[in-house]
GROMACS .gro file of C-alpha atoms in nm:
model
  308
    1UNK     CA    1  -4.707  -7.755   1.332
    2UNK     CA    2  -4.629  -8.115   1.240
    3UNK     CA    3  -4.551  -8.013   0.880
    4UNK     CA    4  -4.337  -7.722   1.009
    5UNK     CA    5  -4.144  -7.952   1.242
    6UNK     CA    6  -4.084  -8.204   0.963
    7UNK     CA    7  -3.980  -7.924   0.728
    8UNK     CA    8  -3.730  -7.778   0.975
    9UNK     CA    9  -3.582  -8.118   1.045
   10UNK     CA   10  -3.547  -8.208   0.679
   11UNK     CA   11  -3.403  -7.867   0.585
   12UNK     CA   12  -3.140  -7.918   0.856
   13UNK     CA   13  -3.057  -8.262   0.715
   14UNK     CA   14  -3.030  -8.130   0.358
   15UNK     CA   15  -2.800  -7.846   0.459
   16UNK     CA   16  -2.582  -8.085   0.654
   17UNK     CA   17  -2.520  -8.275   0.330
   18UNK     CA   18  -2.448  -7.946   0.149
   19UNK     CA   19  -2.183  -7.875   0.413
   20UNK     CA   20  -2.038  -8.222   0.361
   21UNK     CA   21  -2.011  -8.160  -0.013
   22UNK     CA   22  -1.850  -7.822   0.050
   23UNK     CA   23  -1.587  -7.975   0.281
   24UNK     CA   24  -1.517  -8.263   0.041
   25UNK     CA   25  -1.429  -8.009  -0.229
   26UNK     CA   26  -1.242  -7.756  -0.017
   27UNK     CA   27  -1.027  -8.019   0.152
   28UNK     CA   28  -0.960  -8.197  -0.179
   29UNK     CA   29  -1.094  -8.520  -0.033
   30UNK     CA   30  -1.257  -8.592  -0.370
   31UNK     CA   31  -1.108  -8.502  -0.710
   32UNK     CA   32  -1.251  -8.217  -0.918
   33UNK     CA   33  -1.414  -8.465  -1.158
   34UNK     CA   34  -1.636  -8.595  -0.876
   35UNK     CA   35  -1.894  -8.325  -0.946
   36UNK     CA   36  -1.963  -8.465  -1.291
   37UNK     CA   37  -1.978  -8.819  -1.151
   38UNK     CA   38  -2.226  -8.720  -0.879
   39UNK     CA   39  -2.438  -8.534  -1.134
   40UNK     CA   40  -2.454  -8.839  -1.361
   41UNK     CA   41  -2.548  -9.067  -1.071
   42UNK     CA   42  -2.818  -8.825  -0.961
   43UNK     CA   43  -2.973  -8.773  -1.302
   44UNK     CA   44  -2.920  -9.123  -1.435
   45UNK     CA   45  -2.999  -9.345  -1.137
   46UNK     CA   46  -3.117  -9.190  -0.810
   47UNK     CA   47  -3.376  -8.937  -0.931
   48UNK     CA   48  -3.525  -9.182  -1.186
   49UNK     CA   49  -3.551  -9.438  -0.905
   50UNK     CA   50  -3.761  -9.193  -0.700
   51UNK     CA   51  -3.993  -9.133  -0.996
   52UNK     CA   52  -4.034  -9.503  -1.082
   53UNK     CA   53  -4.090  -9.599  -0.718
   54UNK     CA   54  -4.355  -9.332  -0.660
   55UNK     CA   55  -4.544  -9.382  -0.986
   56UNK     CA   56  -4.536  -9.760  -0.954
   57UNK     CA   57  -4.714  -9.728  -0.620
   58UNK     CA   58  -4.959  -9.448  -0.697
   59UNK     CA   59  -5.016  -9.423  -1.072
   60UNK     CA   60  -5.359  -9.580  -1.111
   61UNK     CA   61  -5.639  -9.487  -1.349
   62UNK     CA   62  -5.841  -9.357  -1.053
   63UNK     CA   63  -5.560  -9.135  -0.925
   64UNK     CA   64  -5.480  -8.998  -1.271
   65UNK     CA   65  -5.845  -8.910  -1.333
   66UNK     CA   66  -5.852  -8.718  -1.004
   67UNK     CA   67  -5.514  -8.545  -1.042
   68UNK     CA   68  -5.541  -8.382  -1.385
   69UNK     CA   69  -5.632  -8.053  -1.218
   70UNK     CA   70  -5.277  -8.043  -1.072
   71UNK     CA   71  -5.144  -8.008  -1.428
   72UNK     CA   72  -5.382  -7.719  -1.503
   73UNK     CA   73  -5.277  -7.516  -1.200
   74UNK     CA   74  -4.910  -7.595  -1.247
   75UNK     CA   75  -4.912  -7.486  -1.611
   76UNK     CA   76  -5.098  -7.163  -1.531
   77UNK     CA   77  -4.852  -7.072  -1.254
   78UNK     CA   78  -4.553  -7.159  -1.473
   79UNK     CA   79  -4.676  -6.934  -1.754
   80UNK     CA   80  -4.728  -6.654  -1.501
   81UNK     CA   81  -4.373  -6.695  -1.369
   82UNK     CA   82  -4.228  -6.695  -1.723
   83UNK     CA   83  -4.422  -6.380  -1.809
   84UNK     CA   84  -4.291  -6.202  -1.498
   85UNK     CA   85  -3.940  -6.335  -1.561
   86UNK     CA   86  -3.929  -6.181  -1.910
   87UNK     CA   87  -4.025  -5.839  -1.773
   88UNK     CA   88  -3.804  -5.839  -1.463
   89UNK     CA   89  -3.490  -5.977  -1.632
   90UNK     CA   90  -3.482  -5.678  -1.868
   91UNK     CA   91  -3.418  -5.448  -1.571
   92UNK     CA   92  -3.145  -5.662  -1.413
   93UNK     CA   93  -2.875  -5.644  -1.680
   94UNK     CA   94  -2.802  -5.531  -2.033
   95UNK     CA   95  -2.605  -5.846  -2.110
   96UNK     CA   96  -2.828  -6.066  -2.325
   97UNK     CA   97  -2.694  -6.398  -2.199
   98UNK     CA   98  -2.715  -6.296  -1.834
   99UNK     CA   99  -3.074  -6.194  -1.897
  100UNK     CA  100  -3.145  -6.552  -2.001
  101UNK     CA  101  -2.979  -6.683  -1.685
  102UNK     CA  102  -3.193  -6.458  -1.466
  103UNK     CA  103  -3.502  -6.532  -1.676
  104UNK     CA  104  -3.453  -6.905  -1.625
  105UNK     CA  105  -3.392  -6.862  -1.251
  106UNK     CA  106  -3.707  -6.655  -1.207
  107UNK     CA  107  -3.915  -6.902  -1.407
  108UNK     CA  108  -3.841  -7.214  -1.202
  109UNK     CA  109  -3.678  -7.298  -0.870
  110UNK     CA  110  -3.504  -7.622  -0.776
  111UNK     CA  111  -3.838  -7.807  -0.766
  112UNK     CA  112  -3.666  -8.131  -0.866
  113UNK     CA  113  -3.381  -8.219  -0.633
  114UNK     CA  114  -3.471  -7.998  -0.335
  115UNK     CA  115  -3.850  -7.990  -0.372
  116UNK     CA  116  -3.879  -8.363  -0.430
  117UNK     CA  117  -3.640  -8.436  -0.143
  118UNK     CA  118  -3.845  -8.216   0.090
  119UNK     CA  119  -4.178  -8.379   0.006
  120UNK     CA  120  -4.020  -8.724   0.023
  121UNK     CA  121  -3.868  -8.642   0.361
  122UNK     CA  122  -4.198  -8.517   0.504
  123UNK     CA  123  -4.436  -8.781   0.368
  124UNK     CA  124  -4.222  -9.075   0.256
  125UNK     CA  125  -4.092  -9.219  -0.071
  126UNK     CA  126  -4.412  -9.410  -0.154
  127UNK     CA  127  -4.669  -9.152  -0.040
  128UNK     CA  128  -4.960  -9.019  -0.242
  129UNK     CA  129  -4.839  -8.667  -0.152
  130UNK     CA  130  -4.513  -8.730  -0.337
  131UNK     CA  131  -4.710  -8.867  -0.633
  132UNK     CA  132  -4.925  -8.551  -0.634
  133UNK     CA  133  -4.611  -8.338  -0.630
  134UNK     CA  134  -4.451  -8.526  -0.919
  135UNK     CA  135  -4.771  -8.485  -1.121
  136UNK     CA  136  -4.772  -8.113  -1.038
  137UNK     CA  137  -4.413  -8.070  -1.153
  138UNK     CA  138  -4.460  -8.243  -1.490
  139UNK     CA  139  -4.510  -7.911  -1.678
  140UNK     CA  140  -4.209  -7.766  -1.493
  141UNK     CA  141  -3.995  -8.060  -1.602
  142UNK     CA  142  -4.110  -8.026  -1.962
  143UNK     CA  143  -4.025  -7.657  -1.962
  144UNK     CA  144  -3.689  -7.703  -1.788
  145UNK     CA  145  -3.563  -7.979  -2.018
  146UNK     CA  146  -3.674  -7.806  -2.337
  147UNK     CA  147  -3.716  -7.428  -2.357
  148UNK     CA  148  -3.542  -7.363  -2.024
  149UNK     CA  149  -3.222  -7.545  -2.116
  150UNK     CA  150  -3.232  -7.387  -2.463
  151UNK     CA  151  -3.220  -7.043  -2.298
  152UNK     CA  152  -2.898  -7.137  -2.119
  153UNK     CA  153  -2.727  -7.270  -2.432
  154UNK     CA  154  -2.551  -6.986  -2.619
  155UNK     CA  155  -2.750  -6.892  -2.930
  156UNK     CA  156  -2.464  -6.986  -3.163
  157UNK     CA  157  -2.432  -7.338  -3.013
  158UNK     CA  158  -2.781  -7.478  -3.004
  159UNK     CA  159  -3.145  -7.416  -2.922
  160UNK     CA  160  -3.473  -7.588  -2.855
  161UNK     CA  161  -3.483  -7.962  -2.925
  162UNK     CA  162  -3.744  -8.224  -2.848
  163UNK     CA  163  -3.455  -8.468  -2.797
  164UNK     CA  164  -3.384  -8.295  -2.466
  165UNK     CA  165  -3.706  -8.447  -2.331
  166UNK     CA  166  -3.560  -8.796  -2.381
  167UNK     CA  167  -3.368  -8.776  -2.055
  168UNK     CA  168  -3.356  -9.039  -1.776
  169UNK     CA  169  -3.602  -8.856  -1.550
  170UNK     CA  170  -3.870  -8.825  -1.819
  171UNK     CA  171  -3.817  -9.181  -1.940
  172UNK     CA  172  -3.845  -9.311  -1.583
  173UNK     CA  173  -4.177  -9.130  -1.547
  174UNK     CA  174  -4.327  -9.327  -1.833
  175UNK     CA  175  -4.176  -9.651  -1.702
  176UNK     CA  176  -4.326  -9.591  -1.358
  177UNK     CA  177  -4.662  -9.493  -1.507
  178UNK     CA  178  -4.670  -9.812  -1.715
  179UNK     CA  179  -4.585 -10.029  -1.414
  180UNK     CA  180  -4.849  -9.858  -1.204
  181UNK     CA  181  -5.133  -9.840  -1.456
  182UNK     CA  182  -5.097 -10.206  -1.555
  183UNK     CA  183  -5.042 -10.310  -1.192
  184UNK     CA  184  -4.722 -10.500  -1.267
  185UNK     CA  185  -4.634 -10.710  -0.959
  186UNK     CA  186  -4.335 -10.588  -0.761
  187UNK     CA  187  -4.047 -10.836  -0.751
  188UNK     CA  188  -3.870 -10.818  -0.416
  189UNK     CA  189  -3.518 -10.786  -0.556
  190UNK     CA  190  -3.615 -10.517  -0.808
  191UNK     CA  191  -3.825 -10.338  -0.547
  192UNK     CA  192  -3.533 -10.329  -0.304
  193UNK     CA  193  -3.289 -10.198  -0.567
  194UNK     CA  194  -3.526  -9.919  -0.668
  195UNK     CA  195  -3.612  -9.825  -0.309
  196UNK     CA  196  -3.249  -9.818  -0.197
  197UNK     CA  197  -3.149  -9.610  -0.501
  198UNK     CA  198  -3.433  -9.366  -0.435
  199UNK     CA  199  -3.309  -9.320  -0.078
  200UNK     CA  200  -2.977  -9.187  -0.216
  201UNK     CA  201  -3.141  -8.907  -0.417
  202UNK     CA  202  -3.159  -8.631  -0.157
  203UNK     CA  203  -2.814  -8.682   0.008
  204UNK     CA  204  -2.630  -8.701  -0.324
  205UNK     CA  205  -2.814  -8.397  -0.465
  206UNK     CA  206  -2.717  -8.185  -0.166
  207UNK     CA  207  -2.357  -8.311  -0.158
  208UNK     CA  208  -2.334  -8.217  -0.527
  209UNK     CA  209  -2.468  -7.868  -0.450
  210UNK     CA  210  -2.207  -7.809  -0.180
  211UNK     CA  211  -1.934  -7.953  -0.401
  212UNK     CA  212  -2.017  -7.717  -0.689
  213UNK     CA  213  -2.045  -7.405  -0.470
  214UNK     CA  214  -1.707  -7.482  -0.310
  215UNK     CA  215  -1.542  -7.449  -0.651
  216UNK     CA  216  -1.585  -7.071  -0.645
  217UNK     CA  217  -1.458  -6.788  -0.427
  218UNK     CA  218  -1.738  -6.712  -0.181
  219UNK     CA  219  -1.665  -6.337  -0.160
  220UNK     CA  220  -1.697  -6.287  -0.535
  221UNK     CA  221  -2.027  -6.477  -0.543
  222UNK     CA  222  -2.173  -6.260  -0.267
  223UNK     CA  223  -2.096  -5.936  -0.455
  224UNK     CA  224  -2.343  -5.994  -0.742
  225UNK     CA  225  -2.626  -5.751  -0.656
  226UNK     CA  226  -2.879  -5.896  -0.898
  227UNK     CA  227  -2.852  -6.228  -0.715
  228UNK     CA  228  -3.030  -6.093  -0.407
  229UNK     CA  229  -3.315  -5.949  -0.615
  230UNK     CA  230  -3.370  -6.277  -0.798
  231UNK     CA  231  -3.343  -6.480  -0.477
  232UNK     CA  232  -3.598  -6.269  -0.288
  233UNK     CA  233  -3.841  -6.278  -0.579
  234UNK     CA  234  -3.803  -6.653  -0.633
  235UNK     CA  235  -3.801  -6.766  -0.267
  236UNK     CA  236  -4.051  -6.521  -0.118
  237UNK     CA  237  -4.242  -6.293  -0.357
  238UNK     CA  238  -4.348  -6.539  -0.628
  239UNK     CA  239  -4.459  -6.823  -0.398
  240UNK     CA  240  -4.643  -6.576  -0.172
  241UNK     CA  241  -4.836  -6.430  -0.466
  242UNK     CA  242  -4.916  -6.775  -0.603
  243UNK     CA  243  -5.035  -6.919  -0.271
  244UNK     CA  244  -5.247  -6.614  -0.187
  245UNK     CA  245  -5.406  -6.622  -0.532
  246UNK     CA  246  -5.489  -6.993  -0.497
  247UNK     CA  247  -5.636  -6.939  -0.152
  248UNK     CA  248  -5.850  -6.655  -0.287
  249UNK     CA  249  -5.981  -6.902  -0.546
  250UNK     CA  250  -6.053  -7.162  -0.271
  251UNK     CA  251  -5.812  -7.407  -0.432
  252UNK     CA  252  -5.762  -7.751  -0.280
  253UNK     CA  253  -5.500  -7.751  -0.003
  254UNK     CA  254  -5.304  -8.033  -0.172
  255UNK     CA  255  -5.251  -7.812  -0.477
  256UNK     CA  256  -5.147  -7.519  -0.258
  257UNK     CA  257  -4.896  -7.743  -0.077
  258UNK     CA  258  -4.750  -7.862  -0.409
  259UNK     CA  259  -4.735  -7.501  -0.530
  260UNK     CA  260  -4.540  -7.390  -0.226
  261UNK     CA  261  -4.298  -7.683  -0.246
  262UNK     CA  262  -4.234  -7.626  -0.618
  263UNK     CA  263  -4.198  -7.248  -0.604
  264UNK     CA  264  -4.036  -7.165  -0.269
  265UNK     CA  265  -3.723  -7.375  -0.318
  266UNK     CA  266  -3.369  -7.239  -0.373
  267UNK     CA  267  -3.227  -7.210  -0.723
  268UNK     CA  268  -3.071  -7.507  -0.895
  269UNK     CA  269  -2.747  -7.603  -1.066
  270UNK     CA  270  -2.856  -7.574  -1.431
  271UNK     CA  271  -2.738  -7.211  -1.444
  272UNK     CA  272  -2.393  -7.340  -1.343
  273UNK     CA  273  -2.370  -7.666  -1.535
  274UNK     CA  274  -2.503  -7.552  -1.876
  275UNK     CA  275  -2.299  -7.229  -1.911
  276UNK     CA  276  -1.984  -7.416  -1.801
  277UNK     CA  277  -2.042  -7.681  -2.066
  278UNK     CA  278  -2.057  -7.419  -2.342
  279UNK     CA  279  -1.776  -7.189  -2.239
  280UNK     CA  280  -1.984  -6.917  -2.072
  281UNK     CA  281  -1.908  -6.781  -1.726
  282UNK     CA  282  -2.101  -6.973  -1.457
  283UNK     CA  283  -2.039  -6.708  -1.191
  284UNK     CA  284  -2.393  -6.567  -1.198
  285UNK     CA  285  -2.543  -6.914  -1.165
  286UNK     CA  286  -2.306  -7.010  -0.883
  287UNK     CA  287  -2.389  -6.686  -0.704
  288UNK     CA  288  -2.761  -6.758  -0.737
  289UNK     CA  289  -2.714  -7.111  -0.605
  290UNK     CA  290  -2.506  -7.003  -0.304
  291UNK     CA  291  -2.722  -6.709  -0.193
  292UNK     CA  292  -3.055  -6.883  -0.251
  293UNK     CA  293  -2.941  -7.197  -0.064
  294UNK     CA  294  -2.835  -6.986   0.234
  295UNK     CA  295  -3.159  -6.787   0.230
  296UNK     CA  296  -3.370  -7.101   0.191
  297UNK     CA  297  -3.258  -7.224   0.532
  298UNK     CA  298  -3.471  -6.942   0.675
  299UNK     CA  299  -3.730  -6.870   0.407
  300UNK     CA  300  -3.855  -7.225   0.342
  301UNK     CA  301  -3.949  -7.303   0.705
  302UNK     CA  302  -4.092  -6.950   0.741
  303UNK     CA  303  -4.313  -6.993   0.435
  304UNK     CA  304  -4.448  -7.323   0.571
  305UNK     CA  305  -4.505  -7.159   0.912
  306UNK     CA  306  -4.706  -6.879   0.754
  307UNK     CA  307  -4.912  -7.079   0.505
  308UNK     CA  308  -4.943  -7.417   0.678
   0.00000   0.00000   0.00000
């Protein structure tokens, strides 16, 4: 019940920031270019600060040797989700590009901004639970920033590239791991800067989500029928199957918790940002983001109530 109470409280906080972002856009309090600015701050400073802070505290040789199993389970579940996504997306639309959008959405949820914020809110920014979660999501990050992004780039404008892995979040992971493994002393000024930056991650991510959603007509986003199918599968069906399978295998509860946090989250902004950048319609992605965020307010606490 303690986890459920913390989850409900943090979900309420996150959605309050989404509402703030929505109002900032609708009332023209911030200019249209603010979305890009917030995205750059989130990806370039705040999220990397969370990763560095957590790994600096918890990335020791002992912890790494005990946590490798998180990578095994995470990779297996990711491959299962991708396999199911390929099959299901074929029945959702005949449009090849939209199939890729739905395939990506079914493969991964918003395990980064929302999932990380949730775990951080429940256990704290320097907790071993957050470290476990970040280890668990390593394969998801690798997939998202390589093959996943390549799916969302139109076939005539790009494809898979290893350079996509050289992003601030991945680089910060290696920086944090180095600092932790070699037990580099924490300088007070640097420690404060990193900690304060990490504290901005969740609010800015949610404000950005509300800001992006507010740029579209709500009625049109709610009319996309495939959105509801994808949202139900991603928020309820997939995580339920994964958690039940892990429980049947008597898997460690920490791995089950990480699985639920990584797979029961709403859908992210990549299906909006990437298509927009390459001239494709972002309506399907915006619809997925809006509906899944609204549903998550109910489904996420319910999933924690049922399984924890």
